[in-house]
Short mmCIF file of C-alpha atoms and ligand atoms in Angstrom, two decimals:
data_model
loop_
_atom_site.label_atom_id
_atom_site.label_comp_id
_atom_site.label_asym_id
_atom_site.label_seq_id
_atom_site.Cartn_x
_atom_site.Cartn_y
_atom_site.Cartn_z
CA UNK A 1 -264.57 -10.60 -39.85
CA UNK A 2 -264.72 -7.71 -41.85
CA UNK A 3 -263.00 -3.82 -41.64
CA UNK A 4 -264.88 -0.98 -40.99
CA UNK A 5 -264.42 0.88 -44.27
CA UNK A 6 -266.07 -2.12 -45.79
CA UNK A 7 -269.02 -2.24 -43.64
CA UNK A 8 -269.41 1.68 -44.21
CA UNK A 9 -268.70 1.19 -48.22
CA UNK A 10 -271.77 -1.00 -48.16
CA UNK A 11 -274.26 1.01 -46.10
CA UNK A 12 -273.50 4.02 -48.24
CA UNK A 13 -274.17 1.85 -51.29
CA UNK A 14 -277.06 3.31 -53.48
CA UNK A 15 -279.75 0.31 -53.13
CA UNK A 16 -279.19 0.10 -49.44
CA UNK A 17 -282.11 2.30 -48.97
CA UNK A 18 -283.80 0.77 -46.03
CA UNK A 19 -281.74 -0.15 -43.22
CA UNK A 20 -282.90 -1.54 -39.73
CA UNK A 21 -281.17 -1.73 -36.32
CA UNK A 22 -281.46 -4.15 -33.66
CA UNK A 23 -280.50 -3.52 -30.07
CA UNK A 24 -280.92 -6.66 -27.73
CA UNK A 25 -284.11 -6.73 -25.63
CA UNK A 26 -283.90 -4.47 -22.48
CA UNK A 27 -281.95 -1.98 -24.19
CA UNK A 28 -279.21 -0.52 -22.21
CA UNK A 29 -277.34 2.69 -22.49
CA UNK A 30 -274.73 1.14 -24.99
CA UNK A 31 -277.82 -0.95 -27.18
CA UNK A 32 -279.69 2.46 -27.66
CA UNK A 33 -277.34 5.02 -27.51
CA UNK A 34 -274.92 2.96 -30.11
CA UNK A 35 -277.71 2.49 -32.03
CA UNK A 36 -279.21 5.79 -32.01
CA UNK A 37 -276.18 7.17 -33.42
CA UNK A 38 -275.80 5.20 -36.12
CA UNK A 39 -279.82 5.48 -36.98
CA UNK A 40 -278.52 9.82 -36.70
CA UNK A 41 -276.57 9.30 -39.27
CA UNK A 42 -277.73 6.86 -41.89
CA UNK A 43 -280.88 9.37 -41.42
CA UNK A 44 -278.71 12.59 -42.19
CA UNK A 45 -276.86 10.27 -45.34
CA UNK A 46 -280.55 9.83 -47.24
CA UNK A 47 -281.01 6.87 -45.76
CA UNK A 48 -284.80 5.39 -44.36
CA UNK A 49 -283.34 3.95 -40.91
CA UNK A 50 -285.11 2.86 -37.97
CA UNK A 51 -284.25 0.97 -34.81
CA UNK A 52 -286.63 -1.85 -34.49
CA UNK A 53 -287.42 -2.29 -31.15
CA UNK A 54 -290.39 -5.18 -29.06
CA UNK A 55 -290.31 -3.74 -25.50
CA UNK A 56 -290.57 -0.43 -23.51
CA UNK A 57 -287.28 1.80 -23.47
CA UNK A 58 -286.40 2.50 -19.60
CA UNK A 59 -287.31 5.95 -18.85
CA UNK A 60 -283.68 7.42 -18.06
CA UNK A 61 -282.38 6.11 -21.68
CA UNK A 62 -285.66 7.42 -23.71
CA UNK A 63 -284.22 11.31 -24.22
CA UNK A 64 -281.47 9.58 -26.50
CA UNK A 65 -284.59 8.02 -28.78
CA UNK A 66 -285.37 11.21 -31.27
CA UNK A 67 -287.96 9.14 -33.04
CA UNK A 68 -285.47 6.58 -33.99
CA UNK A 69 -287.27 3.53 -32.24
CA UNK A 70 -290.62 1.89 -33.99
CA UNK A 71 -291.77 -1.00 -32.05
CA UNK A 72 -292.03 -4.15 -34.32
CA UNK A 73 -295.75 -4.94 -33.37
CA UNK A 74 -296.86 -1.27 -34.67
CA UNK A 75 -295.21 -1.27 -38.11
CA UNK A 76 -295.68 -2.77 -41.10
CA UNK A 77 -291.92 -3.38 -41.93
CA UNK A 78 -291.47 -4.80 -45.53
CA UNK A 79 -288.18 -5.76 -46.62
CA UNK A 80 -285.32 -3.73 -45.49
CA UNK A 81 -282.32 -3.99 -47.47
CA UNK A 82 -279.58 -4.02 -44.67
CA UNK A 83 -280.63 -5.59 -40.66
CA UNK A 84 -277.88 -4.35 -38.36
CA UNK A 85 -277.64 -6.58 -34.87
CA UNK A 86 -276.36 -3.64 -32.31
CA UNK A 87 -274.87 -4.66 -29.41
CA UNK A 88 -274.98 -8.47 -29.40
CA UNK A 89 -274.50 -11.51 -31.42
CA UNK A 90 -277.73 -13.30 -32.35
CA UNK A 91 -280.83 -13.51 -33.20
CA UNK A 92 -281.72 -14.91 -29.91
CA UNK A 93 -281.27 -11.71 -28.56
CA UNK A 94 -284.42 -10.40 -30.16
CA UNK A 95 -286.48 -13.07 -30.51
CA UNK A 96 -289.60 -11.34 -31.55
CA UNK A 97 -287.72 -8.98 -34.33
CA UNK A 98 -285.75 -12.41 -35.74
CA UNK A 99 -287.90 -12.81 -38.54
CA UNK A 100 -287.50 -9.53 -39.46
CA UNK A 101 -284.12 -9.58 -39.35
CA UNK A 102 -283.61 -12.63 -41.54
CA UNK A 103 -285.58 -10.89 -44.58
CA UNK A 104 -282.89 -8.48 -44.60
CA UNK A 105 -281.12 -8.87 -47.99
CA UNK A 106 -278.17 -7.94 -46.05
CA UNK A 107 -276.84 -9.05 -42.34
CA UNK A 108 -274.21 -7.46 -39.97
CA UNK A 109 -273.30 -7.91 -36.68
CA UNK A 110 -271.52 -4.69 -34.79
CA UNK A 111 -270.90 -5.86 -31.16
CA UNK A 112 -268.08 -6.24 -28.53
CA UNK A 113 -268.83 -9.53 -26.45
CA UNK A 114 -265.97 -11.76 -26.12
CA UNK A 115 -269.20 -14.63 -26.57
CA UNK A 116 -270.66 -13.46 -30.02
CA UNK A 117 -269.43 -15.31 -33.13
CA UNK A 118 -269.58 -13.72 -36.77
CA UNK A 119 -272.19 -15.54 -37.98
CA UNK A 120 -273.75 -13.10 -40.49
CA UNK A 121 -272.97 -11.47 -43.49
CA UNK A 122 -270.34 -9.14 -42.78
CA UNK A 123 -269.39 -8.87 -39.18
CA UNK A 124 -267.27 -6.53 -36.83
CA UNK A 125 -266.77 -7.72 -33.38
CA UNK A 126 -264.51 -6.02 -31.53
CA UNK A 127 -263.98 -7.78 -27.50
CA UNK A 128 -261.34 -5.24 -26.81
CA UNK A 129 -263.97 -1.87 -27.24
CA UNK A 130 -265.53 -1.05 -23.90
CA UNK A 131 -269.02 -0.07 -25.37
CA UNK A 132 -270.34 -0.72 -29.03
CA UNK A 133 -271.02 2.99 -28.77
CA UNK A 134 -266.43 3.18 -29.60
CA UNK A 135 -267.22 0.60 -32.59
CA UNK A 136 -270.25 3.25 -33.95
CA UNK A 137 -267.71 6.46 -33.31
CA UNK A 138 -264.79 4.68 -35.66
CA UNK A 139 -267.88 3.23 -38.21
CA UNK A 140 -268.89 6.93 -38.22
CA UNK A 141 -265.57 8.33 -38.60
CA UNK A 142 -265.32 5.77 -41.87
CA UNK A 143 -268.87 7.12 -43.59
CA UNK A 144 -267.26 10.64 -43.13
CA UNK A 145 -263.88 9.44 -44.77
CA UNK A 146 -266.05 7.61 -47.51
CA UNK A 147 -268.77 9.77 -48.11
CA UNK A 148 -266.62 13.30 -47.33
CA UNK A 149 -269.81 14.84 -45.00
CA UNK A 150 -269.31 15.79 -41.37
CA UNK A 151 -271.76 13.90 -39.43
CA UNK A 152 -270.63 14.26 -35.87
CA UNK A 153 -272.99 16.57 -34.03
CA UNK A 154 -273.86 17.11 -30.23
CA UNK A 155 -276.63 15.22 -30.45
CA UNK A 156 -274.56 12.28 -32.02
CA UNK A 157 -272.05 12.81 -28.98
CA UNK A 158 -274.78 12.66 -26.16
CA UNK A 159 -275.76 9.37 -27.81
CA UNK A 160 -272.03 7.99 -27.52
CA UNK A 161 -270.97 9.49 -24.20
CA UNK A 162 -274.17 7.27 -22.81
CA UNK A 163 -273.43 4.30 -24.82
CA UNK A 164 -269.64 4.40 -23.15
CA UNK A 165 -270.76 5.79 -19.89
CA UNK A 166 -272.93 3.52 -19.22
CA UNK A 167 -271.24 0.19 -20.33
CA UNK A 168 -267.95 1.35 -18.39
CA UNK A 169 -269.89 2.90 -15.13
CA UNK A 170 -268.70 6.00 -15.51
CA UNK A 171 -264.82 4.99 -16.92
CA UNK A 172 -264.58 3.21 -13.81
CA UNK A 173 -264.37 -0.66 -14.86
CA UNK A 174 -261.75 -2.45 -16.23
CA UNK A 175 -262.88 -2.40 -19.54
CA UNK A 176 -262.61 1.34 -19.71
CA UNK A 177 -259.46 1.93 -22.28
CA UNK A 178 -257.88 4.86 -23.11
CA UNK A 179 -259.55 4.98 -26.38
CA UNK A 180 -263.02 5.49 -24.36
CA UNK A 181 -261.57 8.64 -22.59
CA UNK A 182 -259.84 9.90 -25.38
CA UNK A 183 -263.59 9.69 -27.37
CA UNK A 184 -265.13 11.37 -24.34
CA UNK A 185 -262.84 14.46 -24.91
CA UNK A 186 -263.48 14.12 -28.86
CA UNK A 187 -267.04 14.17 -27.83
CA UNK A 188 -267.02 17.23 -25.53
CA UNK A 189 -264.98 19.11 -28.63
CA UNK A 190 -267.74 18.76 -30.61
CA UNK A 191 -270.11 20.75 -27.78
CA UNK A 192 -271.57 17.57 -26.28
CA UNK A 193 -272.97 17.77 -22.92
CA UNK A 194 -271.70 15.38 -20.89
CA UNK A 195 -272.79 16.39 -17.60
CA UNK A 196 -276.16 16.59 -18.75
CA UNK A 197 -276.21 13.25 -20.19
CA UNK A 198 -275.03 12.15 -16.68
CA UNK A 199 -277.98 13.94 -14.98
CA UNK A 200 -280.98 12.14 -16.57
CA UNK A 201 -279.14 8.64 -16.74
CA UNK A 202 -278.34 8.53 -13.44
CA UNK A 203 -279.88 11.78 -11.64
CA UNK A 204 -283.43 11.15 -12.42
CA UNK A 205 -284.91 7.92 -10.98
CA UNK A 206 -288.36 7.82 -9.56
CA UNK A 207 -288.98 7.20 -6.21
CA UNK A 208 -289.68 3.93 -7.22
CA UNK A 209 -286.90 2.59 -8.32
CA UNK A 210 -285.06 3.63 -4.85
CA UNK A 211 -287.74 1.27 -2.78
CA UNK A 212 -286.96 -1.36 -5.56
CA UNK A 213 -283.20 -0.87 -4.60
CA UNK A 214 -284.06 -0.96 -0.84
CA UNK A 215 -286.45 -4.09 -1.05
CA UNK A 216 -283.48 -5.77 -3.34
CA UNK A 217 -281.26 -4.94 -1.08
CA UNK A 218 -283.52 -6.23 1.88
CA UNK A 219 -283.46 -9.93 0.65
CA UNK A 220 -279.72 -10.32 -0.42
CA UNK A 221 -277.98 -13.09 0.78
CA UNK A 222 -274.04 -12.86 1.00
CA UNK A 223 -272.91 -16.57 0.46
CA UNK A 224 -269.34 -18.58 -0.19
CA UNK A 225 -267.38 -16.37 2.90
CA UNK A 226 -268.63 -13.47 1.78
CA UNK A 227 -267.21 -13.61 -1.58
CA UNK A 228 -270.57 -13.40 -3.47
CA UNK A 229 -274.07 -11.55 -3.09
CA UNK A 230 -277.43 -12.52 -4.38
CA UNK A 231 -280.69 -10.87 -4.54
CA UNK A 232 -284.06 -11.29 -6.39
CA UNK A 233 -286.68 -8.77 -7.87
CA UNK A 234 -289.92 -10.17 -7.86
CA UNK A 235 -292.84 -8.99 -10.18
CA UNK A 236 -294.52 -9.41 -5.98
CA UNK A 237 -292.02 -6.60 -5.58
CA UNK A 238 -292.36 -4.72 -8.52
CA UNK A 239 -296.09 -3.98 -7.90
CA UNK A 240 -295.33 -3.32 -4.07
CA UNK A 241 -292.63 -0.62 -5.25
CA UNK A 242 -295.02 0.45 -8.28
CA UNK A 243 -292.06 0.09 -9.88
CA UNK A 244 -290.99 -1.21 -13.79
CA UNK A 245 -288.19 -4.15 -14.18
CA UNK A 246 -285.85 -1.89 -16.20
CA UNK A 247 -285.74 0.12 -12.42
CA UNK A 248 -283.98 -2.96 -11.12
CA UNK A 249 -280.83 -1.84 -13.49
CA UNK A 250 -277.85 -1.03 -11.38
CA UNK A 251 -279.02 -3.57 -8.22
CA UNK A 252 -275.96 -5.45 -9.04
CA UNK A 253 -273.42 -2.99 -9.30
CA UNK A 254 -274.56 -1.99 -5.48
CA UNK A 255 -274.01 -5.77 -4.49
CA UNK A 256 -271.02 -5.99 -5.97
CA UNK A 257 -269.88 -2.70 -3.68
CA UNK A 258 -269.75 -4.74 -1.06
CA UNK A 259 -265.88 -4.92 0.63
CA UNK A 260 -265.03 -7.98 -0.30
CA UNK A 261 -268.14 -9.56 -2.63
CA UNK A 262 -266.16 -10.75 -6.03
CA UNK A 263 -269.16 -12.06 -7.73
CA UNK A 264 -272.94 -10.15 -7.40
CA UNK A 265 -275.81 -12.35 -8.77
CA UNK A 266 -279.55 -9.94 -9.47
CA UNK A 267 -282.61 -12.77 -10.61
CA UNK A 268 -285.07 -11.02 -12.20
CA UNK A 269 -288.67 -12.42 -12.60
CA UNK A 270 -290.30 -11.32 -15.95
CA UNK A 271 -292.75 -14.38 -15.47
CA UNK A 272 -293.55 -17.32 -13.34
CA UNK A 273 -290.90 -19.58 -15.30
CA UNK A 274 -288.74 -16.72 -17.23
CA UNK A 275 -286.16 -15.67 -14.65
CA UNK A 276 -283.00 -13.32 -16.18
CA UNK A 277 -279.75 -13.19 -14.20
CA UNK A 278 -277.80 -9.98 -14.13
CA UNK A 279 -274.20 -11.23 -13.23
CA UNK A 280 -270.97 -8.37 -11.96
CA UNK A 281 -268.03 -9.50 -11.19
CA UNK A 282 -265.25 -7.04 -9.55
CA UNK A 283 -261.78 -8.09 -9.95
CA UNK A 284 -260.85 -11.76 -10.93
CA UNK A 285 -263.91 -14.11 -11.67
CA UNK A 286 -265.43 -14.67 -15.24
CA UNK A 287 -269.08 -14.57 -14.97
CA UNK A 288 -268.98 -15.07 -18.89
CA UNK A 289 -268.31 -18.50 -18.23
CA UNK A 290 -270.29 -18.90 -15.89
CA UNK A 291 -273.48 -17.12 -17.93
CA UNK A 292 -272.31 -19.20 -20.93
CA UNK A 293 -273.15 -22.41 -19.01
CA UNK A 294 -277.14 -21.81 -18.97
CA UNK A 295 -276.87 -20.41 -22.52
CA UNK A 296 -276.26 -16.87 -21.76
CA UNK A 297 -273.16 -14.38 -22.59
CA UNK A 298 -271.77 -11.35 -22.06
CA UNK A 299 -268.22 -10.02 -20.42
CA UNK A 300 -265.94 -11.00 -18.52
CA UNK A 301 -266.94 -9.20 -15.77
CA UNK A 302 -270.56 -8.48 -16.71
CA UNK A 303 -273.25 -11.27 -18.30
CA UNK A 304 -276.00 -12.67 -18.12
CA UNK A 305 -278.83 -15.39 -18.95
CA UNK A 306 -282.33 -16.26 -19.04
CA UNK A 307 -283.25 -19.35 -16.89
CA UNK A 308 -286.91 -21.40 -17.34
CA UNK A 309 -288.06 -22.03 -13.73
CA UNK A 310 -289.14 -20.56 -10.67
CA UNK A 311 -287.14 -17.85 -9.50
CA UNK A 312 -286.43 -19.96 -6.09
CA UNK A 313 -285.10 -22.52 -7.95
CA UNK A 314 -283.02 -20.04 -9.82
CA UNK A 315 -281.68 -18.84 -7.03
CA UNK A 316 -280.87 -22.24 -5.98
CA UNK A 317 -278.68 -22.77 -9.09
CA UNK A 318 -277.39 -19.88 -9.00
CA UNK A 319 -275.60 -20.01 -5.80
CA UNK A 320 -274.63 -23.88 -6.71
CA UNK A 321 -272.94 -22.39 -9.84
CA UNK A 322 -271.29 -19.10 -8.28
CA UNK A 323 -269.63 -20.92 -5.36
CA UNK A 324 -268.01 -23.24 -7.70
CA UNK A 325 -266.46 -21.14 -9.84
CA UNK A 326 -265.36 -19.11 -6.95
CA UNK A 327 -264.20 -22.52 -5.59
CA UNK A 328 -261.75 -23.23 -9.11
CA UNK A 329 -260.88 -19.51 -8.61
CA UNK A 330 -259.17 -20.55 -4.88
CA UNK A 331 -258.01 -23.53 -6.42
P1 LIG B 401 -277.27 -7.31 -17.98
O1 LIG B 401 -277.05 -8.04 -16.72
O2 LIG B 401 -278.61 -7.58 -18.59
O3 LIG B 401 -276.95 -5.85 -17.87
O4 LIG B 401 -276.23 -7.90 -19.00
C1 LIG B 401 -274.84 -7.90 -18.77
C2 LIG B 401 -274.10 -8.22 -20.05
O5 LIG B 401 -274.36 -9.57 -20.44
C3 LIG B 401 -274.55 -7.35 -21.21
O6 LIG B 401 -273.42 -7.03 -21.97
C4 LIG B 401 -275.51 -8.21 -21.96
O7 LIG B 401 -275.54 -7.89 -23.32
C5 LIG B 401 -275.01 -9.62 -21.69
N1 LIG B 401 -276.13 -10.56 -21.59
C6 LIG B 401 -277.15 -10.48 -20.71
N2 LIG B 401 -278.03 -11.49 -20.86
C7 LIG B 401 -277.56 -12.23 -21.89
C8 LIG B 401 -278.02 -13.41 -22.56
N3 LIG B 401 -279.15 -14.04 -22.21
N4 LIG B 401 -277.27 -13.87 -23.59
C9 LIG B 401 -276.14 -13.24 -23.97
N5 LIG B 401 -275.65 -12.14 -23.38
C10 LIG B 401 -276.34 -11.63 -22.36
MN1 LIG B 402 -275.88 -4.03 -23.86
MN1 LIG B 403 -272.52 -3.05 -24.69
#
C-alpha cells in the first residue's frame, strides 16, 4: 500500500502527461463523481486526463460528466502514461477498457472495498472511507500541499457531495463516518450546492423508472420468515416500462425497507445468460461474503456479482445462498 502524498508526488511528475481513469462498469454516483473530480483537477494541473468509460452514464449522474468521459470504442487512446482504477479493484471490473489499462506505463488502484487487493503499481485502498469520493478529497488536498495551487472549486464539491451521497444514501448507512459529514460541510464552505446535487440525483427520474420500481416491486418474493426479499428486472420488463437498466438502481434499497427484511436480493438481466445481483443488507448480515462466493465483491452491507445463467435459475441460487447465510447468522 502506498500514502497519498506519494501517489500525488507521482501524478504531478513532469512525464505523467497522459493520465486515464477507470470507473467500474455501471458507474454509480461514487465511480463518476470520484472520478470526475480527480479528471477536474489533473485537467486544471496541465494534465491530458480523461475518464475512459464502455457503457451509457445513467441519466441522473450525467450533469457531473463536464466532458470528462470518452467512451473507449470512440477514441483512439495511445499510450497513457498513468491508468487510474476508480472505485474498484480489478481489471475485471472493466473488462472492455483492460487492455487499455495494462499499456499504462503506470498502475494505481484508489478504492474502498474491503474485497479489492493491491495488486498494481502503487495502491491506496482505504475499507474504512464511506465513498472513494473521501479518498479523492484527501488525494486532492495532497496535490494542493505538493503542488501549492487551490484546486477545490464548486464544481469539484458537487462531484464529491454525489460520490458520498450516494454511496452512504444520504449519510444514512452505517458506513457513513464522521469524516463524510465533516467533508460535506468542507464542501458547502467552498459554495457547493448540495441541495441541488440532491435534486437531479434523486428528484428527477422519468416516469419510467417509477413503473420499473412498481413492476419490481410486483414480483418480489419475501422468503426465510421474512428476513429476506428478492425481485428480478427483466429486459421483458424493461421494454414494457420503456425503461433503461441503470433505472433499476435503488430497487434494493426499497426491499430492504421492508420492517424486518435483513438481506434484499435485485437480479438484473443484461442478457439471456448474464444476470447481475444487486445485494443490501440492513443491520447484521455480510452480503460481501456472500457476493464473494460467485466471484463478486463489494461491502459489507452492499455487493454484488455477475452470474452466467438464466435469470430463474439465478434466482434459484440466490435464495439457496441468502437463506443460508441468514441460517449461520441464527446459528
Ligand atoms: P451494486 O449492487 O451494483 O450497486 O453494487 C454494490 C457494491 O458491490 C458496489 O460497491 C459495487 O462496486 C460492488 N460490486 C457489484 N458487483 C460487483 C462485482 N461483480 N464484483 C465486485 N464488486 C461488485
Ligand atoms: Mn461504485
Ligand atoms: Mn464506492
Amino acid at each position: 500500500m502506498n500514502t497519498l502524498k506519494e501517489i500525488a508526488k507521482m501524478l504531478l511528475k513532469a512525464q505523467n502527461e497522459k493520465i486515464l481513469l477507470f470507473p467500474h462498469v455501471n458507474m454509480d454516483g461514487d465511480a463518476l463523481g470520484s472520478s470526475a473530480a480527480l479528471c477536474s483537477v489533473l485537467q486544471k494541473l496541465g494534465k491530458t486526463a480523461y475518464i475512459l468509460t464502455e457503457d451509457d452514464t445513467a441519466y441522473n449522474i450525467e450533469f457531473l460528466d463536464r466532458g470528462y468521459c470518452v467512451r473507449v470504442d470512440e477514441t483512439t487512446v495511445g499510450t497513457p502514461d498513468v491508468c487510474i482504477c476508480m472505485d474498484c479493484g480489478s481489471t475485471d471490473r472493466f473488462a472492455a477498457r483492460a487492455e487499455v489499462f495494462e499499456n499504462g506505463a503506470v498502475s494505481v488502484c484508489i478504492d474502498h472495498h474491503i474485497t479489492s487487493k493491491p495488486i498494481f503499481d502503487m495502491n491506496y485502498i482505504d475499507g474504512s472511507a464511506a465513498a472513494t469520493g473521501e479518498i479523492v478529497y484527501d488525494l486532492i488536498k495532497e496535490l494542493e500541499n505538493a503542488s501549492g495551487r487551490t484546486l477545490f472549486d464548486a464544481e469539484i464539491g458537487e462531484a464529491i457531495f454525489a460520490a458520498i451521497a450516494t454511496d452512504t444514501g444520504n449519510f444514512q448507512y452505517s458506513n457513513t463516518t464522521e469524516k463524510s459529514h465533516l467533508i460535506a460541510a468542507a464542501l458547502l464552505k467552498i459554495g457547493t450546492d448540495e441541495s441541488g446535487v440532491c435534486v437531479k440525483i434523486y428528484q428527477n427520474a422519468k416516469l419510467s423508472r417509477i413503473k420499473l420500481n412498481a413492476a419490481a416491486v410486483d414480483n418480489m418474493k419475501l422468503f426465510a420468515d421474512g428476513r429476506a426479499a428478492i425481485a428480478t428486472v427483466t429486459q421483458d420488463m424493461i421494454d414494457a416500462c420503456d425503461a433503461e437498466m441503470s433505472e433499476a438502481d435503488g430497487i434494493a434499497e426499497t426491499m430492504r425497507n421492508i420492517r424486518g427484511v435483513e438481506i434484499s436480493v435485485l437480479l438484473k438481466e443484461y442478457g439471456r445468460d448474464e444476470v447481475k445481483v444487486s445485494m443490501r443488507a440492513k443491520s447484521y448480515a455480510d452480503v460481501a461474503k456472500i457476493a464473494a462466493g460467485f466471484g463478486g465483491g463489494g461491502h459489507v452491507r452492499a455487493a454484488g456479482c455477475t452470474l452466467r445463467m438464466k435469470i430463474s435459475e439465478a434466482e434459484k441460487i440466490m435464495t439457496e445462498a441468502v437463506s443460508e447465510a441468514l441460517q449461520k447468522e441464527m446459528q
